[in-house]
Short mmCIF file of C-alpha atoms in Angstrom, two decimals:
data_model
loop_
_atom_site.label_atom_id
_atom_site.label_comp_id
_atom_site.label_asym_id
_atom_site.label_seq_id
_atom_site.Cartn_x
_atom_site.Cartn_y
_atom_site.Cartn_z
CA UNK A 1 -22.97 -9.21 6.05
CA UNK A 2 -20.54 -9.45 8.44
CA UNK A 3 -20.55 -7.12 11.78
CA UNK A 4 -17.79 -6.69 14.49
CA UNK A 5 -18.20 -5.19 18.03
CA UNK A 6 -15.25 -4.03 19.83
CA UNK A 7 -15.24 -3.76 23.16
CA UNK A 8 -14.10 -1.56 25.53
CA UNK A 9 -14.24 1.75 23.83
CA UNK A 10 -12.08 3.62 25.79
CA UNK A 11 -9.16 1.47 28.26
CA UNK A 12 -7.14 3.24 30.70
CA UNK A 13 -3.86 1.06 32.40
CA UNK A 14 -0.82 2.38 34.65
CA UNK A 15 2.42 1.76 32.88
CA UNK A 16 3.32 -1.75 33.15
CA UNK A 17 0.11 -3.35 33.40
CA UNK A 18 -1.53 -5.64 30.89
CA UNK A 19 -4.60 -4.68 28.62
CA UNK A 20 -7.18 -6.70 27.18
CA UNK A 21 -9.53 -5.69 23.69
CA UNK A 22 -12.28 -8.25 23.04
CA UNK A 23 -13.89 -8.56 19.77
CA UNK A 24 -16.60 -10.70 18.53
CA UNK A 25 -17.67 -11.37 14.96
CA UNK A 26 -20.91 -12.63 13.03
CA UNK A 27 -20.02 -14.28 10.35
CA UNK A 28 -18.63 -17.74 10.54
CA UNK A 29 -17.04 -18.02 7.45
CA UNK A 30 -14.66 -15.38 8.28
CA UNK A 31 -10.76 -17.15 8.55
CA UNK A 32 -8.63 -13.52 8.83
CA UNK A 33 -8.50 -11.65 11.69
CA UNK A 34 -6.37 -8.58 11.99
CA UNK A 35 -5.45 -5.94 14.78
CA UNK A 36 -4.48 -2.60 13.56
CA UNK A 37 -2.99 0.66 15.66
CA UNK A 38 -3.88 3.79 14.99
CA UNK A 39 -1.49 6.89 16.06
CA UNK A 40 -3.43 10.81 16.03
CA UNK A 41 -3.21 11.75 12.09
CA UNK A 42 -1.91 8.45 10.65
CA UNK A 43 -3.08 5.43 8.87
CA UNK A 44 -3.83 2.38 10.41
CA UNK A 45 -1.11 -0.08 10.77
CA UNK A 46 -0.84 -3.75 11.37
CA UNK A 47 0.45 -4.90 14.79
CA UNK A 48 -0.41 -8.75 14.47
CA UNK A 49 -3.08 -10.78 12.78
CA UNK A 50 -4.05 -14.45 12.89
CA UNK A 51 -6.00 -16.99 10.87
CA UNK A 52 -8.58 -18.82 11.85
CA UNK A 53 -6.39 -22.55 11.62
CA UNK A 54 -4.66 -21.32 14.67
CA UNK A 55 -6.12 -20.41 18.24
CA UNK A 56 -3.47 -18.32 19.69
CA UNK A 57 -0.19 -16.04 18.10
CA UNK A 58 2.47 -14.20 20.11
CA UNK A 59 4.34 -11.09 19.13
CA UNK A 60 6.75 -10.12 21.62
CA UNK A 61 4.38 -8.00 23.87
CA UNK A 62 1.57 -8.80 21.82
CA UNK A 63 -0.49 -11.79 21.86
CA UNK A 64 -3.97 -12.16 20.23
CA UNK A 65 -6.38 -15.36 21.05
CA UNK A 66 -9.27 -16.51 18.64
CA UNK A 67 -12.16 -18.42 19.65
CA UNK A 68 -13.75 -19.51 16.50
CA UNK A 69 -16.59 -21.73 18.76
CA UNK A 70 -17.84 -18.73 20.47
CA UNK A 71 -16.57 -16.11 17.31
CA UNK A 72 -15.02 -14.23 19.34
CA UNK A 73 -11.05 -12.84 19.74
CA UNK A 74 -8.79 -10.76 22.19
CA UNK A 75 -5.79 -8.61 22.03
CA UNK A 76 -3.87 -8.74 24.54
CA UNK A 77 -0.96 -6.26 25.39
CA UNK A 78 1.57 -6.74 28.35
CA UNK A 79 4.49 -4.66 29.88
CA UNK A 80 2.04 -1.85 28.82
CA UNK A 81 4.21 1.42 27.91
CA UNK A 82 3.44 5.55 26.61
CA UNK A 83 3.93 4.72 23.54
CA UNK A 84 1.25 2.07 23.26
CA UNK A 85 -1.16 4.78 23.74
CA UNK A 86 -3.49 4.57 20.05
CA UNK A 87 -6.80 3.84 19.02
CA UNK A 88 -6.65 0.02 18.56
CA UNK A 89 -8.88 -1.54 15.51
CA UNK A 90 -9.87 -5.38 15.20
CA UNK A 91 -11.29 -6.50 11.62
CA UNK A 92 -12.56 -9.63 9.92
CA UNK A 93 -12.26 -10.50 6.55
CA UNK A 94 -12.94 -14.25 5.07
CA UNK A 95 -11.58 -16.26 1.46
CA UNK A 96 -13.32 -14.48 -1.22
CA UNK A 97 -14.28 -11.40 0.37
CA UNK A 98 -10.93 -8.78 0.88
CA UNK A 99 -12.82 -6.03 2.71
CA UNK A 100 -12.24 -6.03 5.74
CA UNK A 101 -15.08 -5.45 8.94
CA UNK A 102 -13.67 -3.17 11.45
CA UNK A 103 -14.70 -2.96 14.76
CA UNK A 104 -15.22 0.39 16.30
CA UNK A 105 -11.78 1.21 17.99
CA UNK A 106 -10.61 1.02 21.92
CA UNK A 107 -8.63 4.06 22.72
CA UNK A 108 -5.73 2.69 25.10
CA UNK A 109 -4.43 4.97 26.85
CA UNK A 110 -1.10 4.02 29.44
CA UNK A 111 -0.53 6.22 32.41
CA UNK A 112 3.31 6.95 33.12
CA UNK B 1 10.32 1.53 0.36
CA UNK B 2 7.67 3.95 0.39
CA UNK B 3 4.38 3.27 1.50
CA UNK B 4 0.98 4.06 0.30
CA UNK B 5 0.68 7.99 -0.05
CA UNK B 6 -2.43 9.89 -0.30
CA UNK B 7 -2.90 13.58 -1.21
CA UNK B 8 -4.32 15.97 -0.56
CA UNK B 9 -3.85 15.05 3.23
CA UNK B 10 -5.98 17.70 4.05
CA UNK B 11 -9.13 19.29 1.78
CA UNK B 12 -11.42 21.66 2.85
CA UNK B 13 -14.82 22.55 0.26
CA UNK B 14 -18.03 23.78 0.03
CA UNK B 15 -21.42 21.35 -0.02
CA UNK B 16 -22.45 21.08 -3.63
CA UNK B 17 -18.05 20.90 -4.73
CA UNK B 18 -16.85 18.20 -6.41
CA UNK B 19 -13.45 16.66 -4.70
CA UNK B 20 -10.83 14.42 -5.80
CA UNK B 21 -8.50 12.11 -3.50
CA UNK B 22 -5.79 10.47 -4.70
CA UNK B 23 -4.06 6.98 -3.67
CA UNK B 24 -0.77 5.52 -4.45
CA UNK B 25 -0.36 2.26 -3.73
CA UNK B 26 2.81 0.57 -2.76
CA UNK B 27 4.68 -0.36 -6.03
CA UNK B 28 3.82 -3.93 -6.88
CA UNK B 29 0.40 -4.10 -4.89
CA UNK B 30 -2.20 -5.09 -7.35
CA UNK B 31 -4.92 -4.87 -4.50
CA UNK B 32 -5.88 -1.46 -3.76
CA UNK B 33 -8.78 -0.52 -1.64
CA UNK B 34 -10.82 2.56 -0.21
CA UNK B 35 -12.44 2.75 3.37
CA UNK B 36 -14.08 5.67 5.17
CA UNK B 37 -13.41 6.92 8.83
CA UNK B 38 -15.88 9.17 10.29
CA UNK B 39 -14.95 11.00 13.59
CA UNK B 40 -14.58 8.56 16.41
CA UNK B 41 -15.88 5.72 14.15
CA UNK B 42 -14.41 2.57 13.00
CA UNK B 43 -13.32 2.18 9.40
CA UNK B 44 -16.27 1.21 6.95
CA UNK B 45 -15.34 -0.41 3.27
CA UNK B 46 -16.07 1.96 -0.14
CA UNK B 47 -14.56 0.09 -2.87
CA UNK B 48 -11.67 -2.79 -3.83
CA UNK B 49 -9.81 -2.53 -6.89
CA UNK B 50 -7.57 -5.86 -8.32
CA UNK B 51 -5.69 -4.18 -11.15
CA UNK B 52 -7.68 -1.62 -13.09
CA UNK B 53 -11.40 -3.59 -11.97
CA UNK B 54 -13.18 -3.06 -9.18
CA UNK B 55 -15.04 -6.21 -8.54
CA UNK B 56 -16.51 -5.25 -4.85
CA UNK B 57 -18.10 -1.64 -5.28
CA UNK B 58 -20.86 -3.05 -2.11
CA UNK B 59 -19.43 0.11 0.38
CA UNK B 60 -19.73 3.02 -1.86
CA UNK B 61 -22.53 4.45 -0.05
CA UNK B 62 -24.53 6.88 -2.77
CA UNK B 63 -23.97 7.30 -6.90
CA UNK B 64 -22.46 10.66 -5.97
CA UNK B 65 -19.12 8.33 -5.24
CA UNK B 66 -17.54 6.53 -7.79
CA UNK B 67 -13.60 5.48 -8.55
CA UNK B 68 -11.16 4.32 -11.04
CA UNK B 69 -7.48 2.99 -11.09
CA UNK B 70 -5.20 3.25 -14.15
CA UNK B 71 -1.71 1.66 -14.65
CA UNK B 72 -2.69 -1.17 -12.25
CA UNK B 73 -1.32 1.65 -9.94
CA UNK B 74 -3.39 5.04 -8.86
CA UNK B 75 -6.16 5.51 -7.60
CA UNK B 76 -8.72 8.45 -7.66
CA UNK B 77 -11.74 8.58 -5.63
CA UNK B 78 -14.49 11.32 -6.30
CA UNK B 79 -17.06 12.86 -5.24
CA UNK B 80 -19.86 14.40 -6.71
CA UNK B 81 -21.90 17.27 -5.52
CA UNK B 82 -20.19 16.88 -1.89
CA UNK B 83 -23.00 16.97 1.20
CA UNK B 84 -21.49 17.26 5.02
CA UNK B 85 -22.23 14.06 5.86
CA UNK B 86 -19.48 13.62 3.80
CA UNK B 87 -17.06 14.47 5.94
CA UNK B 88 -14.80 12.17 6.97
CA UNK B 89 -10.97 10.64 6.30
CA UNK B 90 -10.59 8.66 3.24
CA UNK B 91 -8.23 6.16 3.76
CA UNK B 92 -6.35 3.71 1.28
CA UNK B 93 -4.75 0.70 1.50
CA UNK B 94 -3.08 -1.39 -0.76
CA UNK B 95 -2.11 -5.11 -0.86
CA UNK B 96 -0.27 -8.16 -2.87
CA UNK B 97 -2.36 -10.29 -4.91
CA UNK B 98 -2.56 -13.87 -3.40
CA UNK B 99 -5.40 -15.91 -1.63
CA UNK B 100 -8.41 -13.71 -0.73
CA UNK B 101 -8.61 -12.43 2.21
CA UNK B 102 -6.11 -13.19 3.60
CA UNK B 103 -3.53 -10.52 2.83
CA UNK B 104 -2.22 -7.93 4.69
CA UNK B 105 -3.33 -4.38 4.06
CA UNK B 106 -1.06 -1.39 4.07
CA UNK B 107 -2.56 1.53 4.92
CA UNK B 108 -1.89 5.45 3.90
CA UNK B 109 -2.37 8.36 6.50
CA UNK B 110 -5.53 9.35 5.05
CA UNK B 111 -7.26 12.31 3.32
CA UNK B 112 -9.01 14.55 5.57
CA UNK B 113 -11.96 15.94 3.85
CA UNK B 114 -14.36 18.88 5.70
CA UNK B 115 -17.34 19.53 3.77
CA UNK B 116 -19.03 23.13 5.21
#
C-alpha cells in the first residue's frame, strides 16, 4: 500500500520567514495530493491540494510543488505569521482508492 | 452551513466497555469516512462509507471495530470490548460523491476517546 514520510517533524521560523514541509510518497499511481492544518483540539482542515496533472499551485501565501519523477512534494509557506503555528499534514490518495495516506505531521511553530 | 459534527467530543471508559462515536456528515456528502489519530501520530484510515455501504473496511484494525451508516447520513463507529491501545481521536470526514479520489475531505474536530 501506499506510505508517506513527512519531513521535518518539528519546524521552528521567526515571524516573516518562509517554511518548507517535504513529503515523499510510494505509490505511483497516486494523482491527489492534499495539505491539511491542524489547530490544538480541532479537525484537520484543508489549506491547498493539487493533482498530479499539474507541477506547481499557489494560494496566496501558500504554494505547494509536486514532483511526480522523484514522488515527492513540498509545502511551502511565506510571510510566515503566529497564527500559522499548527501541526501541518500531507496525504496521498489516487482514482479508485478515497482513503487518504497521511504523513506524520510537522509542527510549525512561528516566533513573534 | 454546518460542518461535520462528532459527539461525544470527549469519552472517557474502562478497558473491557463498549463505546459509541457518532459522525454527522455535512448534509449532501454521500462520502463519509473514519480515520484514527493516536497522540503525536499522523492520521491512519478505519473505514469509507458511499451511502449506507462501506466498500473499503482495509483500516479497521481488529473485529472488535465495526461501523454502519443509515439515511445515507450518520455514522456510528463502535467498539467492542475497548483495550488502551485504543486510545486515540476518532476523526470523521465527509465528502461529495464524484471521481475517486479526488475529492476534498471535510473533517470534524474529533472524538477523544481515553481507555484506562
Amino acid at each position: 500500500g501506499e506510505n508517506v514520510e513527512q519531513h521535518p517533524s518539528t519546524l521552528s521560523v521567526q515571524e516573516g520567514d518562509s517554511a518548507v514541509i517535504k513529503c515523499t510518497y510510494s505509490d505511483s499511481a497516486s494523482n491527489y495530493f492534499p495539505w491539511y492544518k491542524q489547530e490544538l483540539g480541532k479537525g484537520p482542515q484543508l489549506i491547498i491540494d493539487i493533482r498530479s496533472n499539474v507541477g506547481e499551485k499557489k494560494d496566496q501565501r501558500i504554494a505547494v510543488t509536486l514532483n511526480k519523477t522523484a514522488k515527492h512534494f513540498s509545502l511551502h509557506i511565506t510571510e510566515t505569521q503566529p497564527e500559522d503555528s499548527a501541526v501541518y499534514f500531507c496525504a496521498a490518495s489516487r482514482t479508485g482508492r478515497r482513503a487518504l495516506t497521511f504523513g506524520s505531521g510537522t509542527r510549525l511553530q512561528v516566533q513573534p | 452551513g454546518a460542518g461535520v459534527s462528532q459527539s461525544p467530543s470527549n469519552k472517557v471508559t474502562e478497558k473491557g466497555k463498549d463505546v459509541e462515536l457518532r459522525c454527522d456528515p455535512i448534509s449532501g456528502h454521500t462520502a463519509l469516512y473514519w480515520y484514527r489519530q493516536s497522540l503525536g501520530q499522523g492520521l491512519e484510515f478505519l473505514i469509507y462509507f458511499q451511502g449506507n455501504s462501506a466498500p473499503d473496511k482495509s483500516g479497521l484494525p481488529s473485529d472488535r471495530f465495526s461501523a454502519e451508516r443509515t439515511g445515507g447520513s450518520v455514522s456510528t463507529l463502535t467498539i467492542q470490548r475497548t483495550q488502551q491501545e485504543d486510545s486515540a481521536v476518532y476523526l470523521c470526514a465527509s465528502s461529495l460523491m464524484g471521481s475517486g479520489g479526488k475529492e476534498t475531505q471535510y473533517f470534524g474536530p474529533g472524538t477523544r476517546l481515553l481507555v484506562l
